[in-house]
GROMACS .gro file of C-alpha atoms in nm:
model
  430
    1MET     CA    1   6.056   0.782  -2.488
    2LEU     CA    2   6.220   0.768  -2.145
    3GLY     CA    3   6.389   1.072  -2.001
    4PRO     CA    4   6.737   1.070  -1.849
    5ASP     CA    5   6.590   1.069  -1.496
    6ASP     CA    6   6.321   0.806  -1.563
    7LEU     CA    7   6.380   0.448  -1.449
    8GLY     CA    8   6.114   0.305  -1.682
    9GLN     CA    9   5.930   0.138  -1.394
   10VAL     CA   10   5.830   0.203  -1.036
   11ILE     CA   11   6.072   0.111  -0.757
   12VAL     CA   12   5.924   0.026  -0.415
   13LEU     CA   13   6.111   0.133  -0.102
   14VAL     CA   14   6.034   0.073   0.263
   15LEU     CA   15   6.102   0.333   0.537
   16ARG     CA   16   6.141   0.190   0.889
   17ARG     CA   17   6.326   0.243   1.211
   18LYS     CA   18   6.689   0.140   1.205
   19LEU     CA   19   6.728  -0.197   1.374
   20ASP     CA   20   6.973  -0.228   1.660
   21ASP     CA   21   7.126  -0.571   1.701
   22LYS     CA   22   7.194  -0.509   2.072
   23VAL     CA   23   6.825  -0.457   2.156
   24PRO     CA   24   6.610  -0.773   2.200
   25GLY     CA   25   6.353  -0.850   1.936
   26ASP     CA   26   6.050  -0.792   2.161
   27GLN     CA   27   6.172  -0.449   2.261
   28GLN     CA   28   6.250  -0.361   1.899
   29GLN     CA   29   5.891  -0.452   1.812
   30GLU     CA   30   5.759  -0.218   2.080
   31ASN     CA   31   5.985   0.070   1.967
   32ALA     CA   32   5.926   0.011   1.596
   33ALA     CA   33   5.652   0.272   1.562
   34LEU     CA   34   5.746   0.578   1.357
   35PRO     CA   35   5.656   0.939   1.440
   36ASP     CA   36   5.342   1.096   1.296
   37SER     CA   37   5.303   1.152   0.924
   38ILE     CA   38   5.379   1.528   0.946
   39ILE     CA   39   5.729   1.467   1.081
   40VAL     CA   40   5.794   1.194   0.821
   41GLY     CA   41   5.667   1.416   0.537
   42ALA     CA   42   5.868   1.720   0.651
   43SER     CA   43   6.187   1.511   0.668
   44ILE     CA   44   6.144   1.382   0.311
   45GLU     CA   45   6.056   1.728   0.174
   46LEU     CA   46   6.366   1.871   0.338
   47MET     CA   47   6.583   1.607   0.173
   48VAL     CA   48   6.440   1.583  -0.182
   49GLY     CA   49   6.244   1.909  -0.217
   50VAL     CA   50   5.876   1.996  -0.185
   51LYS     CA   51   5.792   1.960  -0.554
   52GLU     CA   52   5.972   1.628  -0.592
   53ALA     CA   53   5.819   1.495  -0.271
   54ARG     CA   54   5.469   1.538  -0.417
   55THR     CA   55   5.554   1.286  -0.692
   56ILE     CA   56   5.626   1.010  -0.438
   57SER     CA   57   5.344   0.764  -0.375
   58ALA     CA   58   5.333   0.674  -0.005
   59SER     CA   59   5.124   0.442   0.209
   60ARG     CA   60   5.150   0.321   0.567
   61GLU     CA   61   5.157  -0.044   0.672
   62GLY     CA   62   5.206  -0.249   0.983
   63ARG     CA   63   5.006  -0.014   1.209
   64GLY     CA   64   5.243   0.272   1.143
   65THR     CA   65   5.567   0.076   1.182
   66ARG     CA   66   5.673   0.131   0.817
   67TYR     CA   67   5.602   0.343   0.512
   68ILE     CA   68   5.592   0.216   0.154
   69LEU     CA   69   5.738   0.468  -0.093
   70ARG     CA   70   5.712   0.438  -0.472
   71THR     CA   71   5.907   0.640  -0.726
   72SER     CA   72   6.027   0.610  -1.085
   73SER     CA   73   6.292   0.888  -1.068
   74LYS     CA   74   6.663   0.808  -1.039
   75SER     CA   75   6.751   1.129  -0.854
   76ILE     CA   76   6.470   1.088  -0.599
   77LEU     CA   77   6.569   0.725  -0.547
   78GLU     CA   78   6.928   0.822  -0.469
   79LYS     CA   79   6.821   1.098  -0.226
   80LEU     CA   80   6.576   0.874  -0.042
   81THR     CA   81   6.831   0.601   0.020
   82LYS     CA   82   7.061   0.858   0.185
   83ILE     CA   83   6.812   0.955   0.459
   84THR     CA   84   6.927   0.821   0.798
   85LYS     CA   85   6.752   1.050   1.045
   86LEU     CA   86   6.419   1.235   1.069
   87THR     CA   87   6.377   1.595   1.183
   88ASP     CA   88   6.293   1.484   1.539
   89GLY     CA   89   6.613   1.277   1.563
   90THR     CA   90   6.457   0.933   1.499
   91GLU     CA   91   6.703   0.704   1.325
   92VAL     CA   92   6.553   0.538   1.015
   93GLU     CA   93   6.660   0.354   0.705
   94ILE     CA   94   6.510   0.344   0.352
   95VAL     CA   95   6.584   0.024   0.158
   96HIS     CA   96   6.440  -0.167  -0.136
   97HIS     CA   97   6.133  -0.367  -0.049
   98PRO     CA   98   6.227  -0.736  -0.021
   99THR     CA   99   5.929  -0.873  -0.218
  100LEU     CA  100   5.745  -0.592  -0.399
  101ASN     CA  101   6.031  -0.520  -0.642
  102THR     CA  102   5.984  -0.857  -0.807
  103VAL     CA  103   5.709  -0.958  -1.047
  104GLN     CA  104   5.633  -1.291  -1.206
  105GLY     CA  105   5.523  -1.379  -1.557
  106ILE     CA  106   5.436  -1.708  -1.724
  107VAL     CA  107   5.566  -1.822  -2.065
  108TYR     CA  108   5.462  -2.118  -2.281
  109ASP     CA  109   5.750  -2.282  -2.472
  110THR     CA  110   5.749  -2.643  -2.594
  111ASP     CA  111   6.109  -2.641  -2.722
  112THR     CA  112   6.257  -2.618  -2.373
  113ILE     CA  113   6.027  -2.871  -2.202
  114ASN     CA  114   6.320  -3.103  -2.121
  115LYS     CA  115   6.585  -2.830  -2.080
  116ASP     CA  116   6.745  -2.760  -1.743
  117GLU     CA  117   6.607  -2.454  -1.560
  118ASN     CA  118   6.952  -2.319  -1.470
  119LEU     CA  119   7.054  -2.316  -1.836
  120ILE     CA  120   6.736  -2.123  -1.923
  121LEU     CA  121   6.810  -1.873  -1.643
  122ASP     CA  122   7.165  -1.811  -1.766
  123TYR     CA  123   7.029  -1.732  -2.109
  124LEU     CA  124   6.748  -1.499  -1.984
  125LYS     CA  125   6.946  -1.301  -1.720
  126PRO     CA  126   7.037  -1.021  -1.967
  127GLN     CA  127   6.661  -0.965  -2.016
  128GLY     CA  128   6.601  -0.893  -1.647
  129VAL     CA  129   6.510  -1.247  -1.536
  130HIS     CA  130   6.653  -1.352  -1.199
  131ALA     CA  131   6.462  -1.679  -1.137
  132VAL     CA  132   6.308  -1.956  -1.348
  133ARG     CA  133   6.067  -2.224  -1.225
  134ARG     CA  134   5.896  -2.493  -1.434
  135ILE     CA  135   5.539  -2.600  -1.359
  136ARG     CA  136   5.504  -2.975  -1.318
  137LYS     CA  137   5.199  -3.196  -1.286
  138ARG     CA  138   5.143  -3.528  -1.118
  139VAL     CA  139   5.066  -3.819  -1.350
  140ASN     CA  140   5.021  -4.167  -1.195
  141GLY     CA  141   5.203  -4.059  -0.882
  142ALA     CA  142   5.501  -3.909  -1.069
  143PHE     CA  143   5.576  -3.548  -1.167
  144LYS     CA  144   5.617  -3.461  -1.534
  145ASN     CA  145   5.738  -3.140  -1.698
  146THR     CA  146   5.499  -2.903  -1.873
  147PRO     CA  147   5.579  -2.630  -2.132
  148LEU     CA  148   5.494  -2.359  -1.875
  149LEU     CA  149   5.776  -2.154  -1.721
  150VAL     CA  150   5.735  -1.901  -1.439
  151LEU     CA  151   5.986  -1.618  -1.481
  152SER     CA  152   6.072  -1.368  -1.205
  153PHE     CA  153   6.169  -1.017  -1.321
  154HIS     CA  154   6.334  -0.728  -1.139
  155GLY     CA  155   6.097  -0.434  -1.102
  156THR     CA  156   5.722  -0.390  -1.071
  157THR     CA  157   5.614  -0.434  -1.435
  158VAL     CA  158   5.595  -0.756  -1.634
  159PRO     CA  159   5.746  -0.716  -1.985
  160ASP     CA  160   5.530  -0.797  -2.283
  161ILE     CA  161   5.774  -1.038  -2.451
  162VAL     CA  162   6.098  -1.226  -2.395
  163TYR     CA  163   6.327  -1.381  -2.656
  164PHE     CA  164   6.405  -1.750  -2.671
  165GLY     CA  165   6.671  -1.736  -2.937
  166LEU     CA  166   6.509  -1.560  -3.230
  167LEU     CA  167   6.155  -1.645  -3.115
  168ARG     CA  168   5.939  -1.388  -2.939
  169LYS     CA  169   5.740  -1.537  -2.651
  170GLU     CA  170   5.444  -1.357  -2.498
  171VAL     CA  171   5.460  -1.304  -2.123
  172ARG     CA  172   5.140  -1.306  -1.917
  173VAL     CA  173   5.097  -1.200  -1.557
  174TYR     CA  174   5.130  -1.495  -1.322
  175TYR     CA  175   4.884  -1.522  -1.031
  176PRO     CA  176   5.008  -1.779  -0.779
  177SER     CA  177   4.769  -2.007  -0.598
  178PRO     CA  178   4.668  -1.903  -0.246
  179MET     CA  179   4.911  -2.028   0.016
  180ILE     CA  180   4.749  -2.291   0.239
  181CYS     CA  181   4.905  -2.479   0.526
  182TYR     CA  182   4.892  -2.856   0.479
  183ASN     CA  183   4.929  -2.901   0.853
  184CYS     CA  184   4.643  -2.694   1.003
  185GLY     CA  185   4.442  -2.614   0.689
  186TYR     CA  186   4.449  -2.232   0.726
  187TYR     CA  187   4.562  -1.985   0.459
  188GLY     CA  188   4.848  -1.737   0.476
  189HIS     CA  189   5.143  -1.952   0.582
  190SER     CA  190   5.317  -2.276   0.494
  191LYS     CA  191   5.361  -2.603   0.675
  192LYS     CA  192   5.725  -2.526   0.756
  193ILE     CA  193   5.644  -2.247   0.999
  194CYS     CA  194   5.307  -2.378   1.126
  195GLN     CA  195   5.273  -2.418   1.503
  196GLN     CA  196   4.910  -2.535   1.509
  197PRO     CA  197   4.797  -2.895   1.573
  198SER     CA  198   4.769  -3.113   1.265
  199ILE     CA  199   4.428  -3.205   1.120
  200CYS     CA  200   4.303  -3.423   0.838
  201LEU     CA  201   4.244  -3.206   0.530
  202ARG     CA  202   3.962  -3.437   0.417
  203CYS     CA  203   3.736  -3.449   0.722
  204ALA     CA  204   3.888  -3.162   0.931
  205VAL     CA  205   3.931  -3.393   1.232
  206GLN     CA  206   4.247  -3.449   1.435
  207HIS     CA  207   4.334  -3.813   1.375
  208ASP     CA  208   4.634  -4.003   1.243
  209VAL     CA  209   4.621  -4.167   0.902
  210PRO     CA  210   4.887  -4.432   0.835
  211ASP     CA  211   5.122  -4.371   0.547
  212GLY     CA  212   4.991  -4.499   0.216
  213GLU     CA  213   4.628  -4.497   0.334
  214HIS     CA  214   4.347  -4.249   0.288
  215CYS     CA  215   4.085  -4.113   0.524
  216VAL     CA  216   3.754  -4.299   0.498
  217ASN     CA  217   3.544  -4.033   0.671
  218PRO     CA  218   3.303  -3.823   0.460
  219PRO     CA  219   3.461  -3.499   0.335
  220ASN     CA  220   3.404  -3.189   0.548
  221CYS     CA  221   3.555  -2.845   0.492
  222LEU     CA  222   3.726  -2.670   0.781
  223HIS     CA  223   3.618  -2.323   0.661
  224CYS     CA  224   3.263  -2.352   0.522
  225LYS     CA  225   3.156  -2.681   0.691
  226THR     CA  226   3.021  -2.828   0.366
  227GLY     CA  227   3.075  -3.158   0.188
  228HIS     CA  228   3.416  -3.104   0.027
  229GLN     CA  229   3.779  -3.115   0.135
  230THR     CA  230   3.950  -2.821   0.301
  231THR     CA  231   4.174  -2.770  -0.004
  232SER     CA  232   3.888  -2.773  -0.256
  233ARG     CA  233   3.880  -2.490  -0.511
  234ASP     CA  234   3.502  -2.480  -0.483
  235CYS     CA  235   3.528  -2.353  -0.128
  236PRO     CA  236   3.423  -1.986  -0.083
  237LYS     CA  237   3.730  -1.929   0.134
  238TYR     CA  238   3.961  -2.042  -0.146
  239GLN     CA  239   3.787  -1.811  -0.392
  240GLU     CA  240   3.821  -1.523  -0.147
  241GLU     CA  241   4.195  -1.589  -0.105
  242GLU     CA  242   4.231  -1.606  -0.482
  243LYS     CA  243   4.081  -1.257  -0.515
  244ILE     CA  244   4.320  -1.126  -0.249
  245VAL     CA  245   4.618  -1.269  -0.439
  246ARG     CA  246   4.505  -1.102  -0.761
  247LEU     CA  247   4.462  -0.773  -0.578
  248LYS     CA  248   4.815  -0.806  -0.440
  249VAL     CA  249   4.967  -0.874  -0.783
  250ASP     CA  250   4.771  -0.608  -0.971
  251LYS     CA  251   4.841  -0.329  -0.721
  252SER     CA  252   5.193  -0.449  -0.631
  253ILE     CA  253   5.125  -0.438  -0.258
  254SER     CA  254   5.188  -0.676   0.029
  255ILE     CA  255   4.950  -0.956   0.112
  256THR     CA  256   4.859  -0.780   0.439
  257GLU     CA  257   4.765  -0.459   0.259
  258ALA     CA  258   4.570  -0.661   0.003
  259ARG     CA  259   4.368  -0.827   0.278
  260ARG     CA  260   4.288  -0.488   0.429
  261LEU     CA  261   4.176  -0.341   0.096
  262TYR     CA  262   3.969  -0.649   0.020
  263ALA     CA  263   3.797  -0.625   0.358
  264GLU     CA  264   3.709  -0.258   0.296
  265GLU     CA  265   3.582  -0.325  -0.054
  266ASN     CA  266   3.390  -0.627   0.066
  267LYS     CA  267   3.214  -0.421   0.331
  268ARG     CA  268   3.100  -0.167   0.071
  269GLU     CA  269   2.997  -0.444  -0.166
  270THR     CA  270   2.812  -0.620   0.116
  271PHE     CA  271   2.591  -0.317   0.183
  272ALA     CA  272   2.524  -0.270  -0.188
  273THR     CA  273   2.467  -0.642  -0.232
  274VAL     CA  274   2.215  -0.653   0.053
  275VAL     CA  275   2.014  -0.367  -0.098
  276GLN     CA  276   2.028  -0.522  -0.443
  277GLU     CA  277   1.925  -0.863  -0.312
  278GLN     CA  278   1.627  -0.710  -0.133
  279ILE     CA  279   1.516  -0.537  -0.453
  280GLN     CA  280   1.561  -0.856  -0.651
  281GLN     CA  281   1.358  -1.052  -0.396
  282GLN     CA  282   1.074  -0.799  -0.410
  283LEU     CA  283   1.071  -0.805  -0.790
  284ALA     CA  284   1.078  -1.184  -0.792
  285ALA     CA  285   0.784  -1.196  -0.548
  286LYS     CA  286   0.582  -0.957  -0.768
  287ASP     CA  287   0.662  -1.158  -1.081
  288LEU     CA  288   0.555  -1.477  -0.905
  289LEU     CA  289   0.227  -1.318  -0.793
  290ILE     CA  290   0.155  -1.190  -1.145
  291ALA     CA  291   0.228  -1.531  -1.296
  292THR     CA  292   0.001  -1.701  -1.040
  293LEU     CA  293  -0.286  -1.461  -1.110
  294GLN     CA  294  -0.247  -1.506  -1.485
  295GLN     CA  295  -0.257  -1.882  -1.443
  296GLN     CA  296  -0.570  -1.860  -1.230
  297VAL     CA  297  -0.741  -1.635  -1.487
  298ALA     CA  298  -0.654  -1.878  -1.766
  299THR     CA  299  -0.790  -2.171  -1.563
  300LEU     CA  300  -1.115  -1.989  -1.485
  301THR     CA  301  -1.157  -1.894  -1.850
  302LYS     CA  302  -1.121  -2.256  -1.959
  303GLU     CA  303  -1.367  -2.373  -1.693
  304LEU     CA  304  -1.621  -2.108  -1.796
  305ALA     CA  305  -1.593  -2.206  -2.163
  306ALA     CA  306  -1.636  -2.574  -2.074
  307LEU     CA  307  -1.941  -2.491  -1.862
  308LYS     CA  308  -2.098  -2.293  -2.146
  309GLU     CA  309  -2.042  -2.583  -2.387
  310ALA     CA  310  -2.197  -2.828  -2.139
  311LEU     CA  311  -2.506  -2.610  -2.091
  312LYS     CA  312  -2.543  -2.564  -2.465
  313SER     CA  313  -2.522  -2.937  -2.536
  314PHE     CA  314  -2.762  -3.014  -2.250
  315SER     CA  315  -3.022  -2.765  -2.375
  316HIS     CA  316  -3.011  -2.917  -2.727
  317SER     CA  317  -3.030  -3.277  -2.608
  318GLN     CA  318  -3.310  -3.229  -2.345
  319PRO     CA  319  -3.668  -3.198  -2.500
  320PRO     CA  320  -3.924  -2.977  -2.321
  321SER     CA  321  -4.159  -3.169  -2.089
  322PRO     CA  322  -4.540  -3.180  -2.157
  323HIS     CA  323  -4.607  -3.033  -1.815
  324HIS     CA  324  -4.382  -2.742  -1.903
  325GLN     CA  325  -4.566  -2.693  -2.235
  326GLN     CA  326  -4.903  -2.706  -2.056
  327ASN     CA  327  -4.791  -2.452  -1.797
  328THR     CA  328  -4.658  -2.230  -2.074
  329THR     CA  329  -4.988  -2.252  -2.264
  330THR     CA  330  -5.206  -2.182  -1.962
  331THR     CA  331  -4.990  -1.898  -1.832
  332GLN     CA  332  -4.986  -1.710  -2.161
  333LYS     CA  333  -5.201  -1.402  -2.147
  334PRO     CA  334  -5.426  -1.326  -2.441
  335SER     CA  335  -5.298  -1.039  -2.644
  336SER     CA  336  -5.502  -0.770  -2.808
  337LYS     CA  337  -5.504  -0.974  -3.132
  338ALA     CA  338  -5.700  -1.252  -2.960
  339PHE     CA  339  -6.015  -1.043  -2.980
  340SER     CA  340  -5.989  -0.955  -3.348
  341SER     CA  341  -6.249  -1.061  -3.602
  342THR     CA  342  -6.031  -1.342  -3.743
  343HIS     CA  343  -6.004  -1.529  -3.412
  344VAL     CA  344  -6.269  -1.735  -3.243
  345GLN     CA  345  -6.287  -1.792  -2.875
  346GLN     CA  346  -6.487  -2.064  -2.708
  347ILE     CA  347  -6.691  -1.933  -2.416
  348GLN     CA  348  -6.853  -2.159  -2.163
  349PRO     CA  349  -7.232  -2.116  -2.130
  350SER     CA  350  -7.202  -2.057  -1.761
  351GLN     CA  351  -6.974  -1.758  -1.826
  352THR     CA  352  -7.179  -1.601  -2.109
  353GLU     CA  353  -7.517  -1.624  -1.951
  354ARG     CA  354  -7.597  -1.266  -1.858
  355LEU     CA  355  -7.971  -1.231  -1.929
  356SER     CA  356  -8.215  -1.295  -1.651
  357ARG     CA  357  -8.427  -1.602  -1.697
  358LYS     CA  358  -8.809  -1.545  -1.722
  359ASP     CA  359  -9.066  -1.762  -1.578
  360GLN     CA  360  -9.156  -2.001  -1.861
  361SER     CA  361  -9.446  -2.178  -1.693
  362GLY     CA  362  -9.755  -2.212  -1.917
  363ILE     CA  363  -9.555  -2.154  -2.244
  364PRO     CA  364  -9.645  -2.390  -2.526
  365PRO     CA  365  -9.382  -2.635  -2.655
  366GLN     CA  366  -9.337  -2.455  -2.983
  367GLN     CA  367  -9.266  -2.129  -2.810
  368GLU     CA  368  -9.039  -2.310  -2.563
  369GLN     CA  369  -8.830  -2.450  -2.845
  370ARG     CA  370  -8.808  -2.101  -2.994
  371GLU     CA  371  -8.695  -1.963  -2.661
  372ASN     CA  372  -8.432  -2.238  -2.628
  373ARG     CA  373  -8.293  -2.159  -2.972
  374LYS     CA  374  -8.282  -1.794  -2.882
  375ASN     CA  375  -8.103  -1.867  -2.553
  376ASN     CA  376  -7.850  -2.096  -2.723
  377ARG     CA  377  -7.782  -1.828  -2.983
  378GLN     CA  378  -7.730  -1.574  -2.707
  379GLN     CA  379  -7.497  -1.810  -2.519
  380CYS     CA  380  -7.281  -1.887  -2.824
  381THR     CA  381  -7.237  -1.528  -2.941
  382ILE     CA  382  -7.060  -1.238  -2.781
  383MET     CA  383  -6.978  -0.893  -2.896
  384THR     CA  384  -6.609  -0.799  -2.933
  385ARG     CA  385  -6.414  -0.506  -3.062
  386SER     CA  386  -6.143  -0.514  -3.325
  387ARG     CA  387  -5.851  -0.274  -3.374
  388SER     CA  388  -6.084  -0.036  -3.563
  389ASN     CA  389  -6.300  -0.014  -3.248
  390LYS     CA  390  -6.594  -0.186  -3.427
  391ARG     CA  391  -6.808  -0.454  -3.279
  392HIS     CA  392  -6.789  -0.804  -3.426
  393MET     CA  393  -6.976  -1.118  -3.344
  394GLU     CA  394  -6.775  -1.429  -3.275
  395PHE     CA  395  -6.901  -1.784  -3.266
  396SER     CA  396  -6.784  -2.085  -3.074
  397PRO     CA  397  -6.627  -2.379  -3.261
  398THR     CA  398  -6.951  -2.580  -3.231
  399GLU     CA  399  -7.154  -2.296  -3.378
  400ILE     CA  400  -6.904  -2.257  -3.663
  401ALA     CA  401  -6.939  -2.626  -3.742
  402HIS     CA  402  -7.324  -2.594  -3.740
  403HIS     CA  403  -7.321  -2.302  -3.981
  404GLN     CA  404  -7.063  -2.442  -4.225
  405GLY     CA  405  -7.170  -2.369  -4.578
  406LYS     CA  406  -7.403  -2.093  -4.464
  407ARG     CA  407  -7.348  -1.724  -4.493
  408THR     CA  408  -7.207  -1.561  -4.183
  409PRO     CA  409  -7.429  -1.284  -4.054
  410ALA     CA  410  -7.275  -0.941  -4.082
  411PRO     CA  411  -7.171  -0.785  -3.755
  412SER     CA  412  -7.422  -0.504  -3.711
  413ASN     CA  413  -7.660  -0.367  -3.456
  414LYS     CA  414  -7.954  -0.508  -3.651
  415THR     CA  415  -7.881  -0.859  -3.535
  416SER     CA  416  -7.908  -0.775  -3.173
  417THR     CA  417  -8.225  -0.575  -3.243
  418SER     CA  418  -8.396  -0.863  -3.424
  419ILE     CA  419  -8.318  -1.096  -3.142
  420ASP     CA  420  -8.473  -0.863  -2.890
  421ALA     CA  421  -8.784  -0.823  -3.108
  422GLU     CA  422  -8.827  -1.197  -3.146
  423SER     CA  423  -8.802  -1.244  -2.776
  424ASN     CA  424  -9.072  -0.984  -2.713
  425ASN     CA  425  -9.319  -1.105  -2.975
  426GLY     CA  426  -9.538  -1.402  -2.927
  427PRO     CA  427  -9.536  -1.724  -3.114
  428GLY     CA  428  -9.768  -1.609  -3.379
  429THR     CA  429  -9.545  -1.328  -3.507
  430SER     CA  430  -9.280  -1.554  -3.660
   0.00000   0.00000   0.00000
């Protein structure tokens, strides 16, 4: 619910020095600067009151040559427009801003696609509309109407709806395209007021193209020096200008103030963006290193498994060589079980001969044969010890074959004693 002193929307005023028609324009520009902000603030407080002055939103533009004042109060608006002189005697004037008190909205209506724009304006004037413009598009070299209408409203706020007869039409905020000069290719002004030399908007080169013909040079942007035309919407410069236009419309400020705010915000974002990009690069490098190491580990694991399989298959398919078996047999050391009573070991006569030979000259043949049998028996038998630390007599394989079927003599001390007695007795004692 609006109060009696509330306008329902913000009105933008501009405070500037009073222009004198007798003074040349260059001199007026030099003398256009206003006094400091304390003098300006004291003058407004004196006129409207201290409390009311605090409700006014103020900003400075044009290097201090003008102040932008915003208020939604009827009484404050009337008092501000009556100020003609500051406290230091500087003559000023406060008037409505020429551009910031107008906003634009876009409406979609198919019923009025072929209706004259002036007739639509006459019908919408009671709803605060003071200008109507239809958006057209080029089809086969000719312009055709579209159902889109751009409506200009008095004030700083776009209404939510407008009435076309009994139909309610939604109004959306209209963001105009960035203004580009089709003569020099730079943004911010139109071709009508351009004083720069003309260039080709396709290749950004100064050359004349005959009417009805197109440039055959490869496209080159004037701003970013890449392979597209100067007017391309993919250009970073166009996208930057588009953001500035949106900032101007949303904050209801001039295009100059919007450029300044965008530059300040872009500086802060640039510092934050640089830090964030550095962090992202470090994280990406670490992720890449981890992925590389994981891939190397997986490759080595596969190679190791393949090598194990190859060794396993090779060991199964390759039989042991005879030389290897012989070396294994000869290098095996006899264990303690080799000297048990159940095993037989063949001993060479040269290794078992331990008794001293006696002079056998003059011995009869019968006694010589008896001595030979005794010596052979001594050579083929040795005394061993089993696990029970008892002596056992072992025979060579040839002796075992000779005594097959016969009773094996018991391992006792009597055997060795009888042998010694036989050797000492003569031939007649047998």
